[in-house]
Coordinates of C-alpha atoms in Angstrom, one line a residue:
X120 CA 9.4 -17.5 5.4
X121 CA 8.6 -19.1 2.2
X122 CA 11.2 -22.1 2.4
X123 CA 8.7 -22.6 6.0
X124 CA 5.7 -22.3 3.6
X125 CA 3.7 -19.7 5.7
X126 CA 1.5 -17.7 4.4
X127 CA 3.9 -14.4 5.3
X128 CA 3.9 -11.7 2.6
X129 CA 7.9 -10.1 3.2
X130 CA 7.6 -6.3 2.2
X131 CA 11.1 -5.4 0.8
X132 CA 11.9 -2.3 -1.0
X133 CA 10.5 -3.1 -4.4
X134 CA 7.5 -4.7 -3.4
X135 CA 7.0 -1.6 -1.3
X136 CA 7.9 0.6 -4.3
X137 CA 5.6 -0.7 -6.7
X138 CA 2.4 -1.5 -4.3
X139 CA 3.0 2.5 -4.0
X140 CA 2.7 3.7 -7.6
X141 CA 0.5 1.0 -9.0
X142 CA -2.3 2.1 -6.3
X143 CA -2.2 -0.9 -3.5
X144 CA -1.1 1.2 -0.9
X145 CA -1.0 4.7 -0.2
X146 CA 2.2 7.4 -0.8
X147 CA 2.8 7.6 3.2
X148 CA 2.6 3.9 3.8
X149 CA 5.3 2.8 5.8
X150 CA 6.8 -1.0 4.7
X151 CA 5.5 -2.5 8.2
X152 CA 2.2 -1.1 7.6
X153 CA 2.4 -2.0 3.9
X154 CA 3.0 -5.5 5.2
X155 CA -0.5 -5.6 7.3
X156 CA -2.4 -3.6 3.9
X157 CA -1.0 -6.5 1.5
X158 CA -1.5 -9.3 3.6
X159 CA -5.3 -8.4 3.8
X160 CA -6.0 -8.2 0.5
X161 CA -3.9 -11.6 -0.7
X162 CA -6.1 -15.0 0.6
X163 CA -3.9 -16.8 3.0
X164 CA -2.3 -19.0 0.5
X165 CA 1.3 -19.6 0.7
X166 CA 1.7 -20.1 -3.0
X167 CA -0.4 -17.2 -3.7
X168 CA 1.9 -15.0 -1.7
X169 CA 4.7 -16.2 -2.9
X170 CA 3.9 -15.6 -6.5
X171 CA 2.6 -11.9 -5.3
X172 CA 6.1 -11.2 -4.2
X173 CA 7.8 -13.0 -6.8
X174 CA 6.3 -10.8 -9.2
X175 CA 6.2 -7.6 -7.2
X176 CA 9.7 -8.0 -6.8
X177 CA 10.6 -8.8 -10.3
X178 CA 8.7 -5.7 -11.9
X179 CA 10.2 -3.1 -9.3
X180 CA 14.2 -4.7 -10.0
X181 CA 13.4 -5.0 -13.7
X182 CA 10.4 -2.3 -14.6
X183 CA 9.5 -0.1 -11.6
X184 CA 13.0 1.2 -11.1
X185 CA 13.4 3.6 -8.3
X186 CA 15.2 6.4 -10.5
X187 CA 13.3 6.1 -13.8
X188 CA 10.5 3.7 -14.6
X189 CA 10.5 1.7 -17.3
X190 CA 6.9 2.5 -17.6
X191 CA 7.0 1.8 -21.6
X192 CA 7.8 -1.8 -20.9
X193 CA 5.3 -2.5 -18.1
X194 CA 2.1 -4.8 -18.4
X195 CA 0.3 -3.2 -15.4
X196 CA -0.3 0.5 -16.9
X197 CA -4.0 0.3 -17.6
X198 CA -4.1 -0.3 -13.9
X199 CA -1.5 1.6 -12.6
X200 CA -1.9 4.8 -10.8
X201 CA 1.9 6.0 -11.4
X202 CA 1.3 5.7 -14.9
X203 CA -2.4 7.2 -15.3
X204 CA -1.7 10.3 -13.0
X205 CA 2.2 11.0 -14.1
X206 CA 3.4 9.4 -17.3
X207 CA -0.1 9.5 -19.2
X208 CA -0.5 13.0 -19.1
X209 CA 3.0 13.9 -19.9
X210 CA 3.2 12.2 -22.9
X211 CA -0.4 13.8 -24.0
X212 CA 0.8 17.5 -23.7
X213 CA 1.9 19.1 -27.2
X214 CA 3.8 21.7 -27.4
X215 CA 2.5 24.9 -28.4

């Protein structure tokens, strides 16, 4: 798709994956429906796209690991909802 240059966002595992705990798309999403959800909010752009999944992709193989995430190394956390609703919270309880 992108060595065509069309304006195609691919929705593989890790773009899946992170769109999921960062917020983009919802905990049931499916990957074909997460396809329609990200294509509508990108602007029809093929370079656009293809940076969107670059990076997507990147940050879930490098950051957003499936089994643990590297959440202490990640630039998104201000934004992300993994983070703010999981992680965050954790860290902030003391023990008594």
């Amino acid at each position: 798709l992108f060595s065509c240059r069309l304006p195609i966002l691919p929705v593989d595992v890790h773009v899946h994956r992170t769109s999921m705990r960062i917020g983009l798309i919802g905990k049931k999403v499916t990957p074909d429906a997460a396809h329609d959800l990200l294509q509508a909010l990108l602007p029809q752009d093929a370079r656009v796209i293809y940076n969107f999944h670059k990076g997507l992709l990147r940050l879930g193989q490098r950051v957003c690991v499936f089994d643990k995430p590297r959440c202490n190394k990640c630039v998104l956390t201000d934004l992300c909802d993994y983070y703010n609703t999981v992680v965050k919270p954790q860290s902030q309880q003391r023990p008594v």
